[in-house]
């Protein structure tokens, strides 16, 4: 009986050790798949590091952070936009290893009313702006020129890339691949 108990005890300990190792491996895998995305909103002056993993639901905190600041209306962000930003961050760091990427945000979610208001004031907002769908963001990255950011975003060949040289930001979205205001730079663009 004593032997049986010892065997049982050993089995339980091994079982627990196996579970611990299994859990640690699972946690490591999750940590590897989770990428920190630092943001700073230039309008609200708020900062947030979003820990994004592909397929992860967008939290209330993120939707609040990405809100339409003019109406204080929370966003309903598309998780796939953060997949794109994870890849954009990796592409920037590959080309410019000295840059610690932070996305300074000019505009994320825009309520339809805000979009219309900005348009009526002569802004360049599209009638069907992707910002209203929570799958677009206007950003700049300190350390990168607007042109460099545009080129790296273009080389991903995913979604829309808008170049706003005068205002110093780049629009990216996860809609179909397209570029504006001009396609001219594509002819000489070097993607490595
Ligand atoms: Zn935009």
Short mmCIF file of C-alpha atoms and ligand atoms in Angstrom, two decimals:
data_model
loop_
_atom_site.label_atom_id
_atom_site.label_comp_id
_atom_site.label_asym_id
_atom_site.label_seq_id
_atom_site.Cartn_x
_atom_site.Cartn_y
_atom_site.Cartn_z
CA UNK A 1 0.00 0.00 0.00
CA UNK A 2 2.88 2.29 0.94
CA UNK A 3 4.54 1.56 -2.41
CA UNK A 4 1.32 2.25 -4.22
CA UNK A 5 0.99 5.59 -2.46
CA UNK A 6 4.59 6.48 -3.34
CA UNK A 7 3.99 5.62 -6.99
CA UNK A 8 0.80 7.60 -7.00
CA UNK A 9 2.57 10.53 -5.37
CA UNK A 10 5.37 10.38 -7.93
CA UNK A 11 2.88 10.26 -10.76
CA UNK A 12 1.04 13.25 -9.36
CA UNK A 13 4.29 15.25 -9.03
CA UNK A 14 5.35 14.32 -12.58
CA UNK A 15 1.88 15.18 -13.77
CA UNK A 16 2.08 18.56 -12.07
CA UNK A 17 5.57 19.16 -13.49
CA UNK A 18 4.32 18.27 -16.94
CA UNK A 19 1.41 20.66 -16.50
CA UNK A 20 3.76 23.44 -15.35
CA UNK A 21 6.05 22.89 -18.34
CA UNK A 22 3.07 22.77 -20.67
CA UNK A 23 1.64 25.99 -19.23
CA UNK A 24 5.02 27.73 -19.46
CA UNK A 25 5.35 26.70 -23.10
CA UNK A 26 1.84 27.94 -23.82
CA UNK A 27 2.60 31.25 -22.09
CA UNK A 28 5.85 31.64 -24.03
CA UNK A 29 4.04 31.00 -27.29
CA UNK A 30 1.47 33.63 -26.39
CA UNK A 31 4.18 36.11 -25.34
CA UNK A 32 5.94 35.56 -28.68
CA UNK A 33 2.72 36.13 -30.61
CA UNK A 34 1.83 39.26 -28.67
CA UNK A 35 3.43 42.43 -29.95
CA UNK A 36 3.48 45.71 -28.02
CA UNK A 37 2.30 48.63 -30.14
CA UNK A 38 2.98 52.00 -28.47
CA UNK A 39 0.61 54.81 -29.44
CA UNK A 40 0.44 58.49 -28.62
CA UNK A 41 -2.66 60.43 -29.59
CA UNK A 42 -1.64 63.92 -30.68
CA UNK A 43 -5.13 65.36 -30.01
CA UNK A 44 -5.92 63.88 -26.62
CA UNK A 45 -2.24 63.68 -25.49
CA UNK A 46 -2.95 60.16 -24.24
CA UNK A 47 -0.49 57.31 -24.57
CA UNK A 48 -1.23 53.60 -24.67
CA UNK A 49 0.70 50.42 -25.38
CA UNK A 50 -1.59 47.94 -27.10
CA UNK A 51 -0.48 44.34 -26.67
CA UNK A 52 -1.80 42.85 -29.85
CA UNK A 53 -2.04 39.24 -30.94
CA UNK A 54 -3.60 38.27 -34.24
CA UNK A 55 -7.27 37.42 -33.84
CA UNK A 56 -7.44 39.00 -30.41
CA UNK A 57 -10.65 40.93 -29.75
CA UNK A 58 -10.31 44.69 -29.44
CA UNK A 59 -10.83 45.72 -25.83
CA UNK A 60 -13.03 48.52 -24.53
CA UNK A 61 -9.88 50.38 -23.43
CA UNK A 62 -8.50 50.30 -26.97
CA UNK A 63 -11.81 51.42 -28.45
CA UNK A 64 -11.91 54.28 -25.95
CA UNK A 65 -8.35 55.25 -26.81
CA UNK A 66 -9.12 55.19 -30.56
CA UNK A 67 -12.32 57.19 -30.06
CA UNK A 68 -13.61 60.11 -32.10
CA UNK A 69 -12.22 62.77 -29.76
CA UNK A 70 -14.45 65.49 -31.21
CA UNK A 71 -17.63 63.67 -30.18
CA UNK A 72 -16.09 61.53 -27.46
CA UNK A 73 -17.57 58.53 -29.24
CA UNK A 74 -15.79 55.19 -28.72
CA UNK A 75 -14.48 53.34 -31.73
CA UNK A 76 -15.30 49.85 -32.89
CA UNK A 77 -11.84 49.07 -34.24
CA UNK A 78 -11.18 46.18 -36.58
CA UNK A 79 -8.59 43.87 -35.03
CA UNK A 80 -7.03 43.32 -38.47
CA UNK A 81 -5.84 46.94 -38.55
CA UNK A 82 -3.55 46.07 -35.62
CA UNK A 83 -2.27 43.02 -37.55
CA UNK A 84 -1.22 45.50 -40.23
CA UNK A 85 0.40 47.80 -37.67
CA UNK A 86 2.34 44.86 -36.17
CA UNK A 87 3.75 44.15 -39.63
CA UNK A 88 4.39 47.83 -40.28
CA UNK A 89 6.29 48.13 -36.99
CA UNK A 90 8.41 45.07 -37.86
CA UNK A 91 9.13 46.44 -41.34
CA UNK A 92 10.21 49.82 -39.90
CA UNK A 93 12.47 48.17 -37.32
CA UNK A 94 14.01 45.97 -40.00
CA UNK A 95 14.96 48.97 -42.13
CA UNK A 96 15.78 51.30 -39.24
CA UNK A 97 16.94 49.17 -36.27
CA UNK A 98 17.78 52.29 -34.24
CA UNK A 99 14.17 53.49 -34.26
CA UNK A 100 11.96 52.51 -31.35
CA UNK A 101 8.62 52.66 -33.09
CA UNK A 102 5.86 54.74 -31.59
CA UNK A 103 2.74 55.47 -33.61
CA UNK A 104 1.70 59.07 -33.14
CA UNK A 105 -1.98 59.11 -34.01
CA UNK A 106 -3.66 61.99 -35.78
CA UNK A 107 -6.95 60.24 -36.42
CA UNK A 108 -8.30 56.74 -35.81
CA UNK A 109 -12.09 56.38 -35.55
CA UNK A 110 -14.23 59.14 -37.02
CA UNK A 111 -17.98 59.17 -36.50
CA UNK A 112 -19.94 59.80 -39.74
CA UNK A 113 -21.04 63.19 -38.36
CA UNK A 114 -17.43 64.23 -37.74
CA UNK A 115 -16.40 63.04 -41.18
CA UNK A 116 -19.19 65.10 -42.76
CA UNK A 117 -18.34 68.13 -40.62
CA UNK A 118 -14.68 68.00 -41.69
CA UNK A 119 -15.68 67.55 -45.33
CA UNK A 120 -18.03 70.54 -45.16
CA UNK A 121 -15.09 72.63 -43.93
CA UNK A 122 -13.17 71.72 -47.08
CA UNK A 123 -11.18 68.80 -45.69
CA UNK A 124 -9.95 65.96 -47.87
CA UNK A 125 -11.97 63.28 -46.05
CA UNK A 126 -13.60 60.74 -48.38
CA UNK A 127 -17.40 60.34 -48.25
CA UNK A 128 -16.88 56.65 -47.48
CA UNK A 129 -13.84 57.15 -45.28
CA UNK A 130 -12.50 53.93 -43.78
CA UNK A 131 -12.07 55.87 -40.55
CA UNK A 132 -15.83 55.53 -40.02
CA UNK A 133 -15.44 51.74 -40.10
CA UNK A 134 -12.64 51.58 -37.55
CA UNK A 135 -10.18 50.05 -39.97
CA UNK A 136 -8.03 53.08 -40.81
CA UNK A 137 -5.55 55.23 -38.94
CA UNK A 138 -3.53 58.36 -39.69
CA UNK A 139 -0.07 58.14 -38.17
CA UNK A 140 3.45 59.46 -38.04
CA UNK A 141 6.48 57.76 -36.51
CA UNK A 142 9.12 59.94 -34.81
CA UNK A 143 12.50 59.33 -36.44
CA UNK A 144 10.99 58.58 -39.85
CA UNK A 145 10.12 61.09 -42.53
CA UNK A 146 6.56 61.01 -43.83
CA UNK A 147 7.94 59.80 -47.15
CA UNK A 148 9.89 56.95 -45.53
CA UNK A 149 6.80 55.86 -43.61
CA UNK A 150 4.74 55.97 -46.81
CA UNK A 151 7.31 53.88 -48.67
CA UNK A 152 7.52 51.20 -45.96
CA UNK A 153 3.70 51.03 -45.69
CA UNK A 154 3.46 50.77 -49.48
CA UNK A 155 5.96 47.89 -49.57
CA UNK A 156 3.66 45.85 -47.32
CA UNK A 157 1.19 45.88 -50.24
CA UNK A 158 -1.78 45.68 -47.94
CA UNK A 159 -4.68 48.07 -47.91
CA UNK A 160 -4.70 51.77 -48.66
CA UNK A 161 -1.78 54.15 -48.19
CA UNK A 162 -2.45 57.88 -48.26
CA UNK A 163 0.43 60.36 -48.24
CA UNK A 164 -0.25 63.68 -46.55
CA UNK A 165 3.09 65.41 -46.96
CA UNK A 166 1.94 68.89 -45.93
CA UNK A 167 0.39 67.64 -42.70
CA UNK A 168 3.16 65.13 -42.04
CA UNK A 169 1.22 61.91 -41.74
CA UNK A 170 0.39 58.70 -43.56
CA UNK A 171 -3.03 57.06 -43.71
CA UNK A 172 -3.14 53.27 -43.65
CA UNK A 173 -6.19 51.03 -43.83
CA UNK A 174 -7.07 47.40 -44.46
CA UNK A 175 -9.37 47.98 -47.41
CA UNK A 176 -8.22 47.07 -50.93
CA UNK A 177 -4.67 47.98 -51.99
CA UNK A 178 -4.54 51.54 -53.34
CA UNK A 179 -2.36 54.64 -53.11
CA UNK A 180 -3.02 58.38 -53.15
CA UNK A 181 -2.70 61.20 -53.97
CA UNK A 182 -0.31 59.93 -56.66
CA UNK A 183 1.02 56.62 -57.98
CA UNK A 184 4.13 58.21 -59.47
CA UNK A 185 6.48 57.08 -56.70
CA UNK A 186 5.68 53.40 -57.28
CA UNK A 187 7.87 53.33 -60.40
CA UNK A 188 11.04 54.08 -58.44
CA UNK A 189 10.10 52.58 -55.08
CA UNK A 190 12.60 50.05 -53.76
CA UNK A 191 11.17 47.40 -51.47
CA UNK A 192 13.77 45.21 -49.82
ZN1 LIG B 1 -6.92 58.71 -42.94
#
